[in-house]
Coordinates of N, CA, C and O in Angstrom, one line a residue:
A292 N 50.1 104.7 72.9 CA 50.3 105.5 74.2 C 51.1 104.6 75.1 O 51.0 103.4 75.2
L293 N 51.9 105.3 75.9 CA 52.7 104.7 76.9 C 52.7 105.5 78.2 O 53.0 106.7 78.1
Y294 N 52.3 105.0 79.2 CA 52.2 105.7 80.5 C 52.9 105.0 81.6 O 52.8 103.7 81.7
G295 N 53.7 105.7 82.4 CA 54.4 105.1 83.5 C 53.6 105.4 84.8 O 53.1 106.5 85.0
H296 N 53.6 104.4 85.7 CA 53.0 104.6 87.0 C 53.8 105.5 87.8 O 55.1 105.4 87.8
P297 N 53.2 106.5 88.5 CA 54.0 107.4 89.3 C 55.0 106.8 90.2 O 56.1 107.4 90.5
V298 N 54.7 105.6 90.7 CA 55.7 104.9 91.6 C 57.0 104.6 91.0 O 58.0 104.6 91.6
C299 N 56.9 104.5 89.6 CA 58.1 104.1 88.9 C 58.9 105.3 88.4 O 60.0 105.2 87.8
G300 N 58.5 106.5 88.7 CA 59.1 107.7 88.3 C 60.5 108.0 89.0 O 60.8 107.4 90.0
R301 N 61.3 108.8 88.3 CA 62.6 109.2 88.8 C 63.6 108.1 89.0 O 64.4 108.1 89.9
Q302 N 63.4 107.0 88.2 CA 64.4 105.9 88.3 C 65.2 105.8 87.0 O 66.0 104.8 86.9
G303 N 65.0 106.7 86.0 CA 65.8 106.6 84.8 C 65.2 105.8 83.7 O 65.8 105.7 82.6
L304 N 64.0 105.2 83.9 CA 63.4 104.3 83.0 C 63.0 105.0 81.7 O 63.2 104.6 80.6
G305 N 62.4 106.2 81.9 CA 61.9 107.0 80.7 C 63.1 107.5 79.9 O 63.0 107.4 78.7
R306 N 64.2 107.9 80.5 CA 65.4 108.3 79.8 C 66.0 107.1 79.1 O 66.4 107.3 77.9
Q307 N 66.0 106.0 79.7 CA 66.6 104.8 79.0 C 65.7 104.4 77.8 O 66.2 104.1 76.7
L308 N 64.4 104.5 77.9 CA 63.5 104.2 76.8 C 63.7 105.2 75.7 O 63.7 104.8 74.5
Y309 N 63.7 106.4 76.0 CA 63.9 107.5 75.0 C 65.2 107.2 74.3 O 65.3 107.3 73.1
H310 N 66.3 107.0 75.0 CA 67.6 106.8 74.3 C 67.6 105.6 73.4 O 68.2 105.6 72.3
H311 N 67.0 104.5 73.9 CA 67.0 103.3 73.1 C 66.2 103.5 71.8 O 66.6 103.1 70.7
A312 N 65.0 104.1 72.0 CA 64.1 104.3 70.8 C 64.8 105.4 69.9 O 64.8 105.2 68.7
G313 N 65.3 106.5 70.4 CA 65.9 107.5 69.6 C 67.1 107.0 68.8 O 67.2 107.2 67.6
A314 N 68.0 106.2 69.5 CA 69.1 105.7 68.8 C 68.7 104.7 67.7 O 69.3 104.7 66.6
G315 N 67.7 103.9 68.0 CA 67.2 102.9 67.0 C 66.6 103.6 65.8 O 66.9 103.2 64.7
L316 N 65.8 104.6 66.0 CA 65.2 105.3 64.9 C 66.3 106.0 64.1 O 66.3 106.0 62.9
A317 N 67.2 106.7 64.8 CA 68.3 107.4 64.1 C 69.1 106.5 63.2 O 69.5 106.8 62.1
A318 N 69.4 105.3 63.8 CA 70.2 104.3 63.0 C 69.5 103.8 61.8 O 70.2 103.4 60.8
R319 N 68.2 103.9 61.8 CA 67.5 103.5 60.6 C 67.1 104.6 59.7 O 66.3 104.5 58.8
G320 N 67.7 105.8 60.0 CA 67.5 107.0 59.1 C 66.1 107.6 59.3 O 65.6 108.3 58.5
M321 N 65.5 107.3 60.5 CA 64.2 107.9 60.7 C 64.3 109.1 61.6 O 64.0 109.1 62.8
A322 N 64.7 110.2 61.0 CA 64.8 111.5 61.6 C 64.3 112.5 60.7 O 64.5 112.4 59.5
P323 N 63.6 113.5 61.1 CA 63.3 113.7 62.5 C 62.2 112.7 63.0 O 61.6 112.0 62.2
F324 N 62.1 112.7 64.3 CA 61.1 111.8 64.9 C 60.4 112.6 66.0 O 60.9 113.6 66.5
G325 N 59.3 112.1 66.5 CA 58.5 112.8 67.5 C 57.6 111.9 68.2 O 57.5 110.7 68.0
L326 N 56.9 112.6 69.1 CA 55.9 111.9 69.9 C 54.8 112.9 70.4 O 55.0 114.1 70.2
R327 N 53.7 112.5 71.0 CA 52.7 113.4 71.4 C 52.5 113.2 72.9 O 52.6 112.1 73.5
V328 N 52.2 114.3 73.6 CA 51.9 114.4 75.0 C 50.6 115.1 75.2 O 50.3 116.0 74.6
I329 N 49.8 114.5 76.2 CA 48.5 115.2 76.5 C 48.8 116.6 77.0 O 49.7 116.8 77.8
A330 N 48.2 117.6 76.3 CA 48.4 119.0 76.7 C 48.1 119.2 78.2 O 47.2 118.6 78.7
G331 N 48.9 120.0 78.8 CA 48.8 120.2 80.2 C 49.6 119.3 81.1 O 49.7 119.5 82.3
N332 N 50.3 118.3 80.5 CA 51.1 117.4 81.3 C 52.5 118.0 81.4 O 53.4 117.7 80.6
D333 N 52.6 119.0 82.3 CA 53.8 119.8 82.4 C 55.0 119.0 82.8 O 56.1 119.3 82.4
R334 N 54.8 117.9 83.6 CA 56.0 117.1 84.0 C 56.6 116.4 82.8 O 57.8 116.4 82.6
A335 N 55.7 115.8 81.9 CA 56.2 115.2 80.7 C 56.9 116.2 79.8 O 57.9 116.0 79.2
A336 N 56.2 117.4 79.6 CA 56.8 118.4 78.8 C 58.2 118.8 79.2 O 59.1 119.0 78.4
A337 N 58.4 119.0 80.5 CA 59.7 119.4 81.1 C 60.7 118.3 80.8 O 61.9 118.6 80.4
F338 N 60.3 117.0 80.9 CA 61.2 115.9 80.7 C 61.6 115.9 79.2 O 62.8 115.8 78.9
Y339 N 60.7 116.1 78.3 CA 61.0 116.0 76.8 C 61.9 117.3 76.4 O 62.8 117.2 75.6
R340 N 61.6 118.4 77.1 CA 62.4 119.6 76.8 C 63.9 119.3 77.2 O 64.8 119.7 76.5
R341 N 64.1 118.7 78.4 CA 65.4 118.4 78.9 C 66.1 117.5 77.9 O 67.4 117.5 77.8
L342 N 65.4 116.6 77.2 CA 66.0 115.7 76.3 C 66.2 116.3 74.9 O 66.6 115.6 74.0
G343 N 65.9 117.6 74.8 CA 66.2 118.3 73.5 C 65.0 118.4 72.5 O 65.2 118.8 71.4
G344 N 63.8 118.0 73.0 CA 62.6 118.0 72.1 C 62.1 119.5 72.1 O 62.3 120.3 73.0
C345 N 61.4 119.7 71.0 CA 60.7 121.0 70.8 C 59.2 120.8 70.5 O 58.9 120.0 69.7
P346 N 58.4 121.5 71.3 CA 56.9 121.4 70.9 C 56.7 122.1 69.6 O 57.1 123.2 69.4
V347 N 55.9 121.4 68.7 CA 55.7 122.0 67.4 C 54.3 122.3 67.1 O 54.0 123.2 66.3
T348 N 53.3 121.6 67.6 CA 51.9 121.8 67.3 C 51.1 121.2 68.4 O 51.5 120.2 69.1
T349 N 49.8 121.7 68.5 CA 48.9 121.1 69.4 C 47.6 120.8 68.6 O 47.2 121.6 67.8
Q350 N 47.0 119.6 68.8 CA 45.9 119.2 68.1 C 45.0 118.3 68.9 O 45.4 117.9 70.0
W351 N 43.8 118.1 68.5 CA 42.8 117.2 69.2 C 43.0 115.8 68.7 O 43.2 115.5 67.5
A352 N 42.9 114.8 69.6 CA 42.9 113.4 69.3 C 41.7 112.8 69.8 O 41.2 113.0 70.9
E353 N 41.1 111.9 68.9 CA 39.9 111.2 69.3 C 40.3 110.0 70.1 O 41.1 109.2 69.7
V354 N 39.7 109.8 71.2 CA 39.9 108.6 72.1 C 38.6 108.1 72.5 O 37.6 108.8 72.4
T355 N 38.6 106.9 73.0 CA 37.4 106.3 73.5 C 36.8 107.2 74.6 O 37.5 107.5 75.5
G356 N 35.6 107.6 74.4 CA 34.9 108.4 75.4 C 35.1 109.9 75.2 O 34.6 110.7 76.0
G357 N 35.8 110.4 74.1 CA 35.9 111.8 74.0 C 37.1 112.2 73.2 O 37.6 111.5 72.3
R358 N 37.6 113.4 73.5 CA 38.7 114.0 72.7 C 39.7 114.5 73.8 O 39.4 115.0 74.8
L359 N 41.0 114.4 73.4 CA 42.1 115.0 74.2 C 42.9 115.9 73.4 O 43.1 115.7 72.2
R360 N 43.4 117.0 74.0 CA 44.4 117.9 73.3 C 45.7 117.3 73.5 O 46.1 117.0 74.6
E361 N 46.5 117.2 72.4 CA 47.9 116.7 72.5 C 48.8 117.7 71.9 O 48.5 118.4 70.9
T362 N 50.0 117.7 72.5 CA 51.1 118.5 71.9 C 52.1 117.6 71.3 O 52.5 116.6 71.9
A363 N 52.5 117.9 70.0 CA 53.5 117.1 69.3 C 54.9 117.6 69.6 O 55.1 118.9 69.6
W364 N 55.8 116.8 70.0 CA 57.2 117.1 70.3 C 58.1 116.5 69.2 O 57.8 115.4 68.7
L365 N 59.1 117.3 68.7 CA 59.9 116.9 67.6 C 61.4 116.9 68.0 O 61.8 117.8 68.7
W366 N 62.1 115.9 67.5 CA 63.6 115.9 67.6 C 64.1 115.8 66.2 O 63.8 114.9 65.5
E367 N 64.8 116.9 65.7 CA 65.3 116.9 64.4 C 66.4 116.0 64.1 O 66.4 115.3 63.1
D368 N 67.3 115.8 65.1 CA 68.5 115.0 64.9 C 68.9 114.4 66.3 O 69.5 115.1 67.1
Y369 N 68.5 113.2 66.5 CA 68.8 112.5 67.8 C 70.3 112.6 68.1 O 70.7 113.0 69.2
G370 N 71.2 112.3 67.2 CA 72.6 112.3 67.5 C 73.2 113.7 67.9 O 74.1 113.8 68.7
A371 N 72.6 114.8 67.3 CA 73.2 116.1 67.5 C 72.8 116.6 68.9 O 73.6 117.3 69.5
T372 N 71.7 116.2 69.5 CA 71.2 116.7 70.7 C 71.3 115.7 71.9 O 71.0 116.0 73.0
N373 N 71.8 114.5 71.6 CA 71.8 113.5 72.6 C 73.1 112.7 72.6 O 73.0 111.4 72.5
S374 N 74.2 113.3 72.7 CA 75.5 112.6 72.7 C 75.7 111.9 73.9 O 76.5 111.0 73.9
S375 N 75.1 112.2 75.0 CA 75.3 111.5 76.3 C 74.2 110.5 76.5 O 73.1 110.8 76.5
R376 N 74.6 109.2 76.6 CA 73.7 108.1 76.8 C 73.6 107.8 78.3 O 74.5 108.1 79.0
P377 N 72.6 107.1 78.7 CA 72.4 106.7 80.1 C 73.5 105.7 80.5 O 74.1 105.0 79.7

């Protein structure tokens, strides 16, 4: 899990991290690739949608102290949907 503090938002750090990770995975032939977002995190969902991701499934995840619903997001081909880098 990776969480950014709200103070750090809107500085391009998430976009840079996504592009670095996506390019690295694609270069190693690891496509499609995806990640999970806590269900109801509309801000994150909008961010990943803008980056070309598609929500594919929602499931429960066991965490310390309980369970969380997560939505899995998928990118079929990083290079096809992300030709513009930061």
